[in-house]
mmCIF file of C-alpha atoms and ligand atoms in Angstrom:
data_model
loop_
_atom_site.group_PDB
_atom_site.id
_atom_site.type_symbol
_atom_site.label_atom_id
_atom_site.label_comp_id
_atom_site.label_asym_id
_atom_site.label_seq_id
_atom_site.Cartn_x
_atom_site.Cartn_y
_atom_site.Cartn_z
ATOM 1 C CA MET A 1 102.456 73.931 11.461
ATOM 2 C CA ASN A 2 100.084 75.576 8.989
ATOM 3 C CA ASN A 3 98.941 74.018 5.440
ATOM 4 C CA LEU A 4 95.755 73.367 3.497
ATOM 5 C CA TYR A 5 93.875 71.686 6.301
ATOM 6 C CA THR A 6 95.367 72.481 9.540
ATOM 7 C CA SER A 7 96.655 75.920 11.109
ATOM 8 C CA ASN A 8 97.913 77.233 14.322
ATOM 9 C CA VAL A 9 95.712 79.005 16.707
ATOM 10 C CA SER A 10 96.260 79.866 20.227
ATOM 11 C CA ILE A 11 93.942 78.746 22.689
ATOM 12 C CA PRO A 12 92.776 82.477 23.625
ATOM 13 C CA GLU A 13 92.194 82.981 20.055
ATOM 14 C CA PHE A 14 90.158 79.618 19.348
ATOM 15 C CA PHE A 15 86.815 80.483 17.676
ATOM 16 C CA LEU A 16 84.829 78.180 19.677
ATOM 17 C CA TRP A 17 84.745 80.124 22.678
ATOM 18 C CA GLU A 18 82.967 83.028 21.336
ATOM 19 C CA ARG A 19 80.110 80.365 20.548
ATOM 20 C CA LEU A 20 80.518 78.748 23.700
ATOM 21 C CA ASP A 21 80.388 82.171 25.511
ATOM 22 C CA LYS A 22 77.851 82.298 28.353
ATOM 23 C CA LYS A 23 76.868 78.583 27.709
ATOM 24 C CA ARG A 24 77.749 75.891 30.462
ATOM 25 C CA ALA A 25 80.025 73.566 28.206
ATOM 26 C CA LEU A 26 83.124 71.396 29.227
ATOM 27 C CA GLN A 27 86.019 72.581 27.708
ATOM 28 C CA TYR A 28 88.928 71.412 30.130
ATOM 29 C CA PHE A 29 89.876 69.364 33.223
ATOM 30 C CA GLU A 30 92.386 69.431 36.140
ATOM 31 C CA LEU A 31 93.777 65.992 36.950
ATOM 32 C CA GLU A 32 95.096 66.104 40.334
ATOM 33 C CA LEU A 33 97.217 62.951 39.861
ATOM 34 C CA THR A 34 98.479 62.855 43.545
ATOM 35 C CA ALA A 35 98.449 65.101 46.579
ATOM 36 C CA ARG A 36 102.074 63.930 47.575
ATOM 37 C CA CYS A 37 105.302 65.831 46.864
ATOM 38 C CA ASN A 38 108.813 65.529 47.071
ATOM 39 C CA ASN A 39 109.316 69.140 48.307
ATOM 40 C CA ASN A 40 107.589 70.338 51.369
ATOM 41 C CA CYS A 41 106.739 74.081 50.464
ATOM 42 C CA ARG A 42 106.021 76.257 53.847
ATOM 43 C CA HIS A 43 102.914 77.778 51.598
ATOM 44 C CA CYS A 44 101.562 74.640 49.818
ATOM 45 C CA TYR A 45 97.891 73.919 50.173
ATOM 46 C CA ILE A 46 98.034 70.376 49.343
ATOM 47 C CA ASN A 47 101.204 68.290 49.980
ATOM 48 C CA LEU A 48 101.286 65.192 51.609
ATOM 49 C CA PRO A 49 104.766 63.291 52.328
ATOM 50 C CA GLU A 50 106.237 61.683 49.334
ATOM 51 C CA LYS A 51 105.946 58.213 50.780
ATOM 52 C CA ASP A 52 102.479 58.759 52.472
ATOM 53 C CA ILE A 53 101.039 54.904 52.309
ATOM 54 C CA LYS A 54 97.406 56.284 52.903
ATOM 55 C CA ALA A 55 97.615 58.797 50.114
ATOM 56 C CA ILE A 56 99.101 56.312 47.652
ATOM 57 C CA LYS A 57 96.254 53.679 48.401
ATOM 58 C CA LYS A 58 93.681 56.244 47.691
ATOM 59 C CA GLU A 59 95.218 57.399 44.261
ATOM 60 C CA LEU A 60 93.324 56.458 41.011
ATOM 61 C CA SER A 61 95.379 53.930 38.625
ATOM 62 C CA LEU A 62 95.473 54.317 35.188
ATOM 63 C CA GLU A 63 92.509 52.065 34.763
ATOM 64 C CA ASP A 64 90.539 54.008 37.073
ATOM 65 C CA LEU A 65 91.206 57.095 35.222
ATOM 66 C CA LYS A 66 90.370 55.894 31.474
ATOM 67 C CA PRO A 67 86.693 55.587 31.834
ATOM 68 C CA ILE A 68 86.500 58.912 33.617
ATOM 69 C CA ILE A 69 88.810 60.419 30.912
ATOM 70 C CA ASP A 70 86.779 58.910 28.131
ATOM 71 C CA GLU A 71 83.779 60.586 29.362
ATOM 72 C CA ALA A 72 85.090 63.753 29.654
ATOM 73 C CA VAL A 73 86.201 63.483 26.256
ATOM 74 C CA SER A 74 82.620 62.628 25.250
ATOM 75 C CA LEU A 75 81.368 65.462 27.048
ATOM 76 C CA GLY A 76 83.451 67.828 25.204
ATOM 77 C CA ALA A 77 86.923 68.524 27.012
ATOM 78 C CA LEU A 78 89.584 69.617 24.829
ATOM 79 C CA TRP A 79 92.490 70.202 27.122
ATOM 80 C CA CYS A 80 93.698 68.588 30.375
ATOM 81 C CA CYS A 81 96.014 70.161 33.131
ATOM 82 C CA ILE A 82 97.845 67.391 34.869
ATOM 83 C CA THR A 83 98.665 68.464 38.560
ATOM 84 C CA GLY A 84 99.534 67.651 42.041
ATOM 85 C CA GLY A 85 101.228 67.454 44.575
ATOM 86 C CA GLU A 86 103.674 66.425 42.383
ATOM 87 C CA PRO A 87 102.831 64.407 39.436
ATOM 88 C CA LEU A 88 105.972 63.229 38.380
ATOM 89 C CA LEU A 89 106.185 61.138 41.451
ATOM 90 C CA ARG A 90 103.614 58.910 39.670
ATOM 91 C CA GLU A 91 105.647 55.587 38.388
ATOM 92 C CA ASP A 92 102.443 55.559 35.667
ATOM 93 C CA PHE A 93 102.787 59.197 34.788
ATOM 94 C CA PHE A 94 103.970 58.327 31.150
ATOM 95 C CA ASP A 95 101.219 55.903 30.516
ATOM 96 C CA ILE A 96 98.687 58.430 31.639
ATOM 97 C CA TYR A 97 100.187 61.260 29.817
ATOM 98 C CA LEU A 98 100.214 59.190 26.611
ATOM 99 C CA TYR A 99 96.452 57.932 27.402
ATOM 100 C CA LEU A 100 95.658 61.408 27.411
ATOM 101 C CA LYS A 101 97.416 62.631 24.342
ATOM 102 C CA ARG A 102 96.221 59.474 22.391
ATOM 103 C CA LYS A 103 92.631 60.826 23.341
ATOM 104 C CA GLY A 104 93.476 63.861 21.587
ATOM 105 C CA LEU A 105 93.552 66.287 24.532
ATOM 106 C CA LEU A 106 95.941 69.061 24.717
ATOM 107 C CA VAL A 107 97.946 68.368 27.736
ATOM 108 C CA SER A 108 99.510 70.689 30.198
ATOM 109 C CA VAL A 109 101.906 69.384 33.055
ATOM 110 C CA PHE A 110 102.287 71.502 36.503
ATOM 111 C CA THR A 111 105.492 70.413 38.172
ATOM 112 C CA ASN A 112 108.227 71.727 40.195
ATOM 113 C CA ALA A 113 110.916 70.066 37.730
ATOM 114 C CA THR A 114 112.862 68.539 40.325
ATOM 115 C CA LEU A 115 112.180 64.897 39.164
ATOM 116 C CA ILE A 116 112.624 65.910 35.400
ATOM 117 C CA THR A 117 114.684 63.239 33.608
ATOM 118 C CA GLU A 118 115.917 62.588 29.909
ATOM 119 C CA GLU A 119 113.126 60.196 29.893
ATOM 120 C CA HIS A 120 110.541 62.845 30.504
ATOM 121 C CA ILE A 121 112.327 64.957 27.874
ATOM 122 C CA ARG A 122 112.089 62.225 25.291
ATOM 123 C CA LEU A 123 108.774 61.740 25.956
ATOM 124 C CA PHE A 124 107.819 65.378 25.683
ATOM 125 C CA ARG A 125 109.638 65.773 22.427
ATOM 126 C CA LYS A 126 107.990 63.040 20.592
ATOM 127 C CA TYR A 127 104.609 63.978 22.103
ATOM 128 C CA PRO A 128 104.605 67.641 22.889
ATOM 129 C CA PRO A 129 102.665 68.899 25.828
ATOM 130 C CA ARG A 130 100.415 72.403 25.368
ATOM 131 C CA ASP A 131 102.950 73.651 27.609
ATOM 132 C CA VAL A 132 104.892 72.522 31.173
ATOM 133 C CA GLU A 133 104.214 75.144 33.947
ATOM 134 C CA VAL A 134 107.125 75.441 36.440
ATOM 135 C CA THR A 135 107.058 77.178 39.796
ATOM 136 C CA VAL A 136 110.234 78.984 40.652
ATOM 137 C CA TYR A 137 110.312 79.529 44.435
ATOM 138 C CA GLY A 138 113.794 80.985 44.752
ATOM 139 C CA ILE A 139 116.899 81.558 42.238
ATOM 140 C CA THR A 140 119.609 81.158 45.092
ATOM 141 C CA GLU A 141 120.045 78.047 46.994
ATOM 142 C CA LYS A 142 119.312 79.666 50.013
ATOM 143 C CA THR A 143 116.010 80.997 49.157
ATOM 144 C CA TYR A 144 114.563 77.937 47.076
ATOM 145 C CA ASN A 145 115.610 75.688 49.871
ATOM 146 C CA SER A 146 114.077 77.744 52.678
ATOM 147 C CA VAL A 147 110.926 77.572 50.837
ATOM 148 C CA THR A 148 110.643 74.162 49.655
ATOM 149 C CA ARG A 149 112.918 72.186 51.909
ATOM 150 C CA GLY A 150 113.773 70.598 48.972
ATOM 151 C CA SER A 151 116.761 70.445 46.620
ATOM 152 C CA PHE A 152 117.708 73.792 44.575
ATOM 153 C CA ASP A 153 120.291 71.641 42.410
ATOM 154 C CA ALA A 154 117.606 69.211 41.537
ATOM 155 C CA PHE A 155 115.193 71.938 40.424
ATOM 156 C CA MET A 156 117.792 73.782 38.171
ATOM 157 C CA LYS A 157 118.886 70.503 36.823
ATOM 158 C CA GLY A 158 115.263 69.707 35.647
ATOM 159 C CA LEU A 159 114.557 73.332 34.579
ATOM 160 C CA ASN A 160 117.878 73.508 32.648
ATOM 161 C CA LEU A 161 116.996 70.049 30.794
ATOM 162 C CA LEU A 162 113.539 71.419 29.731
ATOM 163 C CA LEU A 163 115.240 74.649 28.448
ATOM 164 C CA GLU A 164 117.937 72.777 26.644
ATOM 165 C CA ASN A 165 115.579 70.769 24.794
ATOM 166 C CA ASP A 166 113.113 73.713 23.713
ATOM 167 C CA ILE A 167 110.004 72.169 25.850
ATOM 168 C CA LYS A 168 107.500 74.792 25.675
ATOM 169 C CA ILE A 169 107.675 75.888 29.656
ATOM 170 C CA ARG A 170 105.905 78.809 31.465
ATOM 171 C CA LEU A 171 107.577 79.956 34.707
ATOM 172 C CA LYS A 172 105.453 81.357 37.641
ATOM 173 C CA ALA A 173 106.257 82.444 41.209
ATOM 174 C CA MET A 174 104.446 82.754 44.741
ATOM 175 C CA ALA A 175 105.347 85.838 46.709
ATOM 176 C CA ILE A 176 105.613 84.824 50.196
ATOM 177 C CA ARG A 177 107.550 86.239 53.131
ATOM 178 C CA SER A 178 110.504 83.617 52.668
ATOM 179 C CA ASN A 179 111.170 84.849 48.988
ATOM 180 C CA ALA A 180 109.841 88.463 49.078
ATOM 181 C CA GLU A 181 113.305 89.998 49.008
ATOM 182 C CA GLU A 182 114.234 87.935 46.142
ATOM 183 C CA LEU A 183 111.024 88.254 44.073
ATOM 184 C CA PRO A 184 112.362 91.124 41.690
ATOM 185 C CA MET A 185 115.296 88.769 40.834
ATOM 186 C CA ILE A 186 113.005 85.880 40.360
ATOM 187 C CA ALA A 187 110.532 87.926 38.258
ATOM 188 C CA SER A 188 113.732 89.089 36.215
ATOM 189 C CA PHE A 189 115.081 85.269 35.903
ATOM 190 C CA CYS A 190 111.595 84.138 34.976
ATOM 191 C CA ARG A 191 111.132 86.602 32.147
ATOM 192 C CA GLU A 192 114.329 85.956 30.450
ATOM 193 C CA LYS A 193 113.939 81.978 30.298
ATOM 194 C CA THR A 194 110.312 82.393 29.151
ATOM 195 C CA LYS A 195 109.756 85.658 27.344
ATOM 196 C CA ASP A 196 105.830 85.051 26.542
ATOM 197 C CA TYR A 197 104.878 84.456 29.959
ATOM 198 C CA PHE A 198 105.253 84.934 33.645
ATOM 199 C CA ARG A 199 102.974 85.630 36.603
ATOM 200 C CA PHE A 200 103.060 85.735 40.212
ATOM 201 C CA ASP A 201 100.641 85.087 42.746
ATOM 202 C CA PRO A 202 100.609 86.915 46.320
ATOM 203 C CA VAL A 203 97.654 85.693 47.839
ATOM 204 C CA LEU A 204 98.075 82.127 49.519
ATOM 205 C CA HIS A 205 95.434 79.821 49.957
ATOM 206 C CA LEU A 206 94.675 77.737 52.878
ATOM 207 C CA ARG A 207 94.857 73.668 53.283
ATOM 208 C CA TYR A 208 92.600 71.674 51.184
ATOM 209 C CA ASP A 209 92.995 69.222 54.573
ATOM 210 C CA ARG A 210 92.275 72.017 56.685
ATOM 211 C CA ASN A 211 95.529 70.867 58.782
ATOM 212 C CA LYS A 212 95.583 73.754 61.387
ATOM 213 C CA LYS A 213 99.530 73.720 61.920
ATOM 214 C CA ARG A 214 100.384 74.116 58.131
ATOM 215 C CA ASN A 215 97.624 76.646 58.043
ATOM 216 C CA ASN A 216 99.203 78.472 60.489
ATOM 217 C CA GLU A 217 102.488 78.148 58.722
ATOM 218 C CA ILE A 218 100.785 79.569 55.398
ATOM 219 C CA ILE A 219 99.306 82.320 57.366
ATOM 220 C CA ALA A 220 102.801 83.352 58.334
ATOM 221 C CA GLU A 221 103.972 83.391 55.010
ATOM 222 C CA ARG A 222 101.442 85.722 53.711
ATOM 223 C CA LEU A 223 102.531 89.270 52.905
ATOM 224 C CA THR A 224 100.551 92.290 54.529
ATOM 225 C CA PRO A 225 98.335 94.175 51.820
ATOM 226 C CA GLU A 226 100.836 97.046 51.994
ATOM 227 C CA GLU A 227 103.680 94.861 51.041
ATOM 228 C CA ILE A 228 101.516 93.104 48.284
ATOM 229 C CA ILE A 229 100.738 96.805 46.656
ATOM 230 C CA LYS A 230 104.327 97.556 47.057
ATOM 231 C CA ILE A 231 105.489 94.667 44.884
ATOM 232 C CA GLU A 232 102.683 95.215 42.484
ATOM 233 C CA LYS A 233 103.560 98.722 41.733
ATOM 234 C CA ASN A 234 107.279 97.947 41.766
ATOM 235 C CA ASP A 235 106.854 95.497 39.152
ATOM 236 C CA ALA A 236 106.168 97.310 35.716
ATOM 237 C CA GLU A 237 104.489 94.567 34.212
ATOM 238 C CA ARG A 238 102.355 93.796 36.830
ATOM 239 C CA LEU A 239 101.266 97.407 37.392
ATOM 240 C CA ASN A 240 100.396 97.974 33.806
ATOM 241 C CA ALA A 241 98.052 94.971 33.737
ATOM 242 C CA LEU A 242 96.791 95.810 36.975
ATOM 243 C CA GLU A 243 95.754 99.365 35.870
ATOM 244 C CA LYS A 244 94.225 97.851 32.765
ATOM 245 C CA ILE A 245 92.025 95.522 35.037
ATOM 246 C CA CYS A 246 91.303 98.292 37.460
ATOM 247 C CA ASP A 247 90.023 100.479 34.755
ATOM 248 C CA LYS A 248 87.334 97.773 34.033
ATOM 249 C CA PHE A 249 86.886 96.231 37.313
ATOM 250 C CA ILE A 250 86.208 99.112 39.939
ATOM 251 C CA LEU A 251 82.780 99.954 39.730
ATOM 252 C CA PRO A 252 81.947 103.311 41.307
ATOM 253 C CA GLU A 253 78.759 102.118 42.921
ATOM 254 C CA PRO A 254 77.648 98.650 44.563
ATOM 255 C CA ILE A 255 76.366 96.263 41.909
ATOM 256 C CA ASP A 256 72.564 96.447 41.834
ATOM 257 C CA ASN A 257 71.859 92.753 41.949
ATOM 258 C CA ASN A 258 68.812 91.083 43.451
ATOM 259 C CA SER A 259 70.095 87.608 43.263
ATOM 260 C CA ASN A 260 71.324 85.694 46.318
ATOM 261 C CA TYR A 261 73.379 82.808 44.465
ATOM 262 C CA VAL A 262 76.400 81.807 46.352
ATOM 263 C CA PHE A 263 78.411 81.225 43.176
ATOM 264 C CA LEU A 264 79.266 84.150 41.196
ATOM 265 C CA CYS A 265 82.282 82.389 39.516
ATOM 266 C CA SER A 266 82.217 80.156 36.726
ATOM 267 C CA ALA A 267 83.055 76.907 38.675
ATOM 268 C CA GLY A 268 81.803 73.884 37.075
ATOM 269 C CA ASN A 269 80.671 76.035 33.947
ATOM 270 C CA ILE A 270 83.589 75.215 31.679
ATOM 271 C CA SER A 271 85.776 72.966 33.746
ATOM 272 C CA PHE A 272 85.854 70.539 36.512
ATOM 273 C CA THR A 273 88.833 69.218 38.846
ATOM 274 C CA LEU A 274 89.366 65.277 39.466
ATOM 275 C CA GLY A 275 90.985 64.678 43.063
ATOM 276 C CA TYR A 276 93.540 61.965 43.281
ATOM 277 C CA ASP A 277 91.091 60.037 45.148
ATOM 278 C CA GLY A 278 88.413 60.068 42.605
ATOM 279 C CA TYR A 279 86.359 62.628 44.132
ATOM 280 C CA PHE A 280 85.083 65.272 41.359
ATOM 281 C CA ARG A 281 85.227 68.820 42.354
ATOM 282 C CA LEU A 282 83.856 72.041 40.581
ATOM 283 C CA CYS A 283 87.000 73.359 40.934
ATOM 284 C CA SER A 284 90.355 72.762 42.532
ATOM 285 C CA SER A 285 89.807 74.568 45.702
ATOM 286 C CA LEU A 286 86.218 73.479 46.623
ATOM 287 C CA THR A 287 86.842 70.734 48.791
ATOM 288 C CA ARG A 288 84.047 70.585 51.255
ATOM 289 C CA GLU A 289 82.292 67.381 51.589
ATOM 290 C CA ASP A 290 78.706 68.323 50.576
ATOM 291 C CA CYS A 291 80.156 69.681 47.620
ATOM 292 C CA VAL A 292 82.083 66.961 46.091
ATOM 293 C CA TYR A 293 80.934 63.905 44.279
ATOM 294 C CA ASP A 294 82.438 60.572 44.634
ATOM 295 C CA LEU A 295 83.245 59.160 40.933
ATOM 296 C CA ASN A 296 84.360 55.556 42.886
ATOM 297 C CA SER A 297 80.558 55.075 42.897
ATOM 298 C CA GLY A 298 79.149 57.524 40.387
ATOM 299 C CA ASN A 299 79.869 58.830 36.812
ATOM 300 C CA LEU A 300 81.221 61.952 35.256
ATOM 301 C CA THR A 301 78.081 62.574 33.192
ATOM 302 C CA ASP A 302 75.957 62.460 36.180
ATOM 303 C CA ALA A 303 78.436 64.876 38.089
ATOM 304 C CA TRP A 304 78.573 67.248 35.257
ATOM 305 C CA ASN A 305 74.851 67.000 34.167
ATOM 306 C CA ASN A 306 73.243 66.848 37.479
ATOM 307 C CA PHE A 307 75.520 67.472 40.466
ATOM 308 C CA VAL A 308 77.173 70.657 39.238
ATOM 309 C CA PRO A 309 73.660 72.441 38.687
ATOM 310 C CA SER A 310 72.571 71.279 42.150
ATOM 311 C CA ILE A 311 75.705 72.972 43.778
ATOM 312 C CA ARG A 312 75.611 76.133 41.780
ATOM 313 C CA SER A 313 71.885 76.776 42.706
ATOM 314 C CA ILE A 314 72.747 76.918 46.367
ATOM 315 C CA LYS A 315 71.519 80.383 47.688
ATOM 316 C CA SER A 316 72.662 82.510 50.531
ATOM 317 C CA GLU A 317 70.848 84.000 53.416
ATOM 318 C CA SER A 318 73.574 85.534 55.037
ATOM 319 C CA GLU A 319 73.074 89.113 55.411
ATOM 320 C CA GLU A 320 76.698 90.024 55.712
ATOM 321 C CA PHE A 321 77.274 88.197 52.382
ATOM 322 C CA LEU A 322 74.436 89.820 50.416
ATOM 323 C CA ARG A 323 75.133 93.154 51.831
ATOM 324 C CA LYS A 324 79.014 92.734 51.066
ATOM 325 C CA CYS A 325 80.161 90.507 48.537
ATOM 326 C CA ARG A 326 76.989 89.804 46.743
ATOM 327 C CA ILE A 327 76.836 93.337 45.493
ATOM 328 C CA CYS A 328 80.850 94.312 45.793
ATOM 329 C CA SER A 329 81.760 97.015 43.638
ATOM 330 C CA ILE A 330 85.555 95.539 43.443
ATOM 331 C CA PHE A 331 84.540 91.816 43.442
ATOM 332 C CA GLU A 332 86.825 91.356 40.214
ATOM 333 C CA LEU A 333 90.019 92.521 42.233
ATOM 334 C CA CYS A 334 89.532 90.298 45.146
ATOM 335 C CA ARG A 335 90.572 86.401 45.311
ATOM 336 C CA TRP A 336 87.029 85.663 47.235
ATOM 337 C CA CYS A 337 85.118 83.070 46.018
ATOM 338 C CA PRO A 338 82.910 80.214 47.771
ATOM 339 C CA ALA A 339 85.689 77.766 47.886
ATOM 340 C CA HIS A 340 88.342 80.047 49.457
ATOM 341 C CA ALA A 341 85.718 81.647 51.650
ATOM 342 C CA ASP A 342 84.891 78.061 52.981
ATOM 343 C CA LEU A 343 88.714 77.365 53.262
ATOM 344 C CA GLU A 344 89.061 80.445 55.576
ATOM 345 C CA THR A 345 85.976 80.793 57.667
ATOM 346 C CA GLY A 346 84.082 77.218 57.288
ATOM 347 C CA GLU A 347 81.158 79.105 55.720
ATOM 348 C CA MET A 348 80.784 79.471 51.629
ATOM 349 C CA ASP A 349 78.976 82.902 52.151
ATOM 350 C CA ARG A 350 81.191 84.785 54.089
ATOM 351 C CA PRO A 351 83.644 87.520 53.215
ATOM 352 C CA VAL A 352 87.145 86.885 53.872
ATOM 353 C CA ASP A 353 88.790 89.879 56.035
ATOM 354 C CA TYR A 354 92.248 89.268 54.439
ATOM 355 C CA PHE A 355 91.244 89.211 51.100
ATOM 356 C CA CYS A 356 89.143 92.080 51.371
ATOM 357 C CA GLU A 357 91.826 94.307 52.733
ATOM 358 C CA VAL A 358 94.194 93.102 49.812
ATOM 359 C CA ALA A 359 91.229 94.027 47.255
ATOM 360 C CA GLY A 360 90.525 97.428 49.153
ATOM 361 C CA LYS A 361 93.961 98.401 49.128
ATOM 362 C CA ARG A 362 94.464 97.774 45.524
ATOM 363 C CA ALA A 363 91.444 99.476 44.412
ATOM 364 C CA GLU A 364 92.934 102.575 46.644
ATOM 365 C CA ALA A 365 96.164 102.461 45.193
ATOM 366 C CA PHE A 366 95.496 101.586 41.442
ATOM 367 C CA ARG A 367 92.539 103.545 40.699
ATOM 368 C CA ALA A 368 91.163 105.944 43.407
ATOM 369 C CA GLU A 369 92.782 109.002 42.022
ATOM 370 C CA GLN A 370 92.582 108.175 38.351
ATOM 371 C CA LEU A 371 88.638 107.828 38.804
ATOM 372 C CA ASN A 372 88.698 111.415 40.360
ATOM 373 C CA GLU A 373 85.680 110.314 42.469
ATOM 374 C CA LYS A 374 85.195 108.535 45.819
ATOM 375 C CA ILE A 375 84.655 104.563 45.078
ATOM 376 C CA VAL A 376 82.725 102.699 47.488
ATOM 377 C CA LEU A 377 84.677 99.996 49.331
ATOM 378 C CA PRO A 378 83.230 97.210 51.171
HETATM 379 S S1 LIG B 401 106.138 71.815 44.836
HETATM 380 FE FE1 LIG B 401 104.297 72.513 44.945
HETATM 381 S S2 LIG B 401 103.038 70.612 45.441
HETATM 382 FE FE2 LIG B 401 105.137 70.597 46.127
HETATM 383 S S3 LIG B 401 105.177 71.276 48.153
HETATM 384 FE FE3 LIG B 401 105.756 73.015 46.794
HETATM 385 S S4 LIG B 401 104.106 74.185 46.250
HETATM 386 FE FE4 LIG B 401 103.468 72.057 47.072
HETATM 387 S S1 LIG B 402 85.494 89.722 50.366
HETATM 388 FE FE1 LIG B 402 85.647 92.202 50.257
HETATM 389 S S2 LIG B 402 86.501 92.905 48.520
HETATM 390 FE FE2 LIG B 402 86.217 90.779 48.271
HETATM 391 S S3 LIG B 402 84.059 90.566 47.364
HETATM 392 FE FE3 LIG B 402 83.684 90.434 49.504
HETATM 393 S S4 LIG B 402 83.356 92.395 50.144
HETATM 394 FE FE4 LIG B 402 84.320 92.446 47.874
#
């Protein structure tokens, strides 16, 4: 709605970002309401069973959440992304959602859509979310149920309810072994349903709880670097986006860098994640014990102002890390970060072979010939 006092501006175009550029200031947070899910996806890094009593007991109640949300708003947060597990499993989802909205936050909801009811639609129509982001694991019953071990019918019913009622949705997909053949059809389906937005992610992450059996299942679902490049090259939109990134992000030389900080990303600079159990994390994936802050016994202001800088100031003495990732010329093409390195290797400052291979193949495939010069791969 535009009038004398208000105007519509998309989040990326909001003028404040420029002013905040390179400054540490809280803009948004992820609120992980639960680690439980009614699906059981083969590639999932978080899900616990729907009725897991231990997990239920650890979940923060609305009363626990209120002071943390209040503090986040005082610290400057503008936007909250509700996530899980499956957040709609929470019986108090409605109260939590409304509390966030009443605090003036933009609210996004990440859901698998299988639990969407008319009641959610009424809520979203009356108090619109910024968006509802739904992952499409398959568009046939066979593929969807094979990936999620859940219900395709419930997914389609929920998705159709959202679409028919004009709730702003965004669709995304994971490219995994169990749905790889169907991926082109999944992409067409998603692009047709949400004209402005679709993305897919072919790099699977390991479990936050480091469950070995489940991690092996995730590794078995990973596509080879060659398969990933083939999928990316066959998807015109993705190819175009990657070529643009490659243009900017493949440097002909290693980065000349004397610093040995482990954190090269912006974790904890503009956002944080609140775990379902009350643990503050710099980003959703940074789960190692010595890098999380217990808000059950502390407070968000302390976590944000004191704890985050102490973690971000960690330095590395690993020669391998300093010689490879810290100066890597294709760093921006890689999914390496301290959190994922830790989940993969147990150390925050170690290269990850699989990420390295994918990034190297991307660089070779998308840019090497255009650069017309030899790029220095790690
Ligand atoms: S729907 Fe999402 S949270 Fe649930 S099991 Fe699948 S990937 Fe995990
Ligand atoms: S894992 Fe490999 S490609 Fe990724 S940042 Fe490290 S050296 Fe570069």
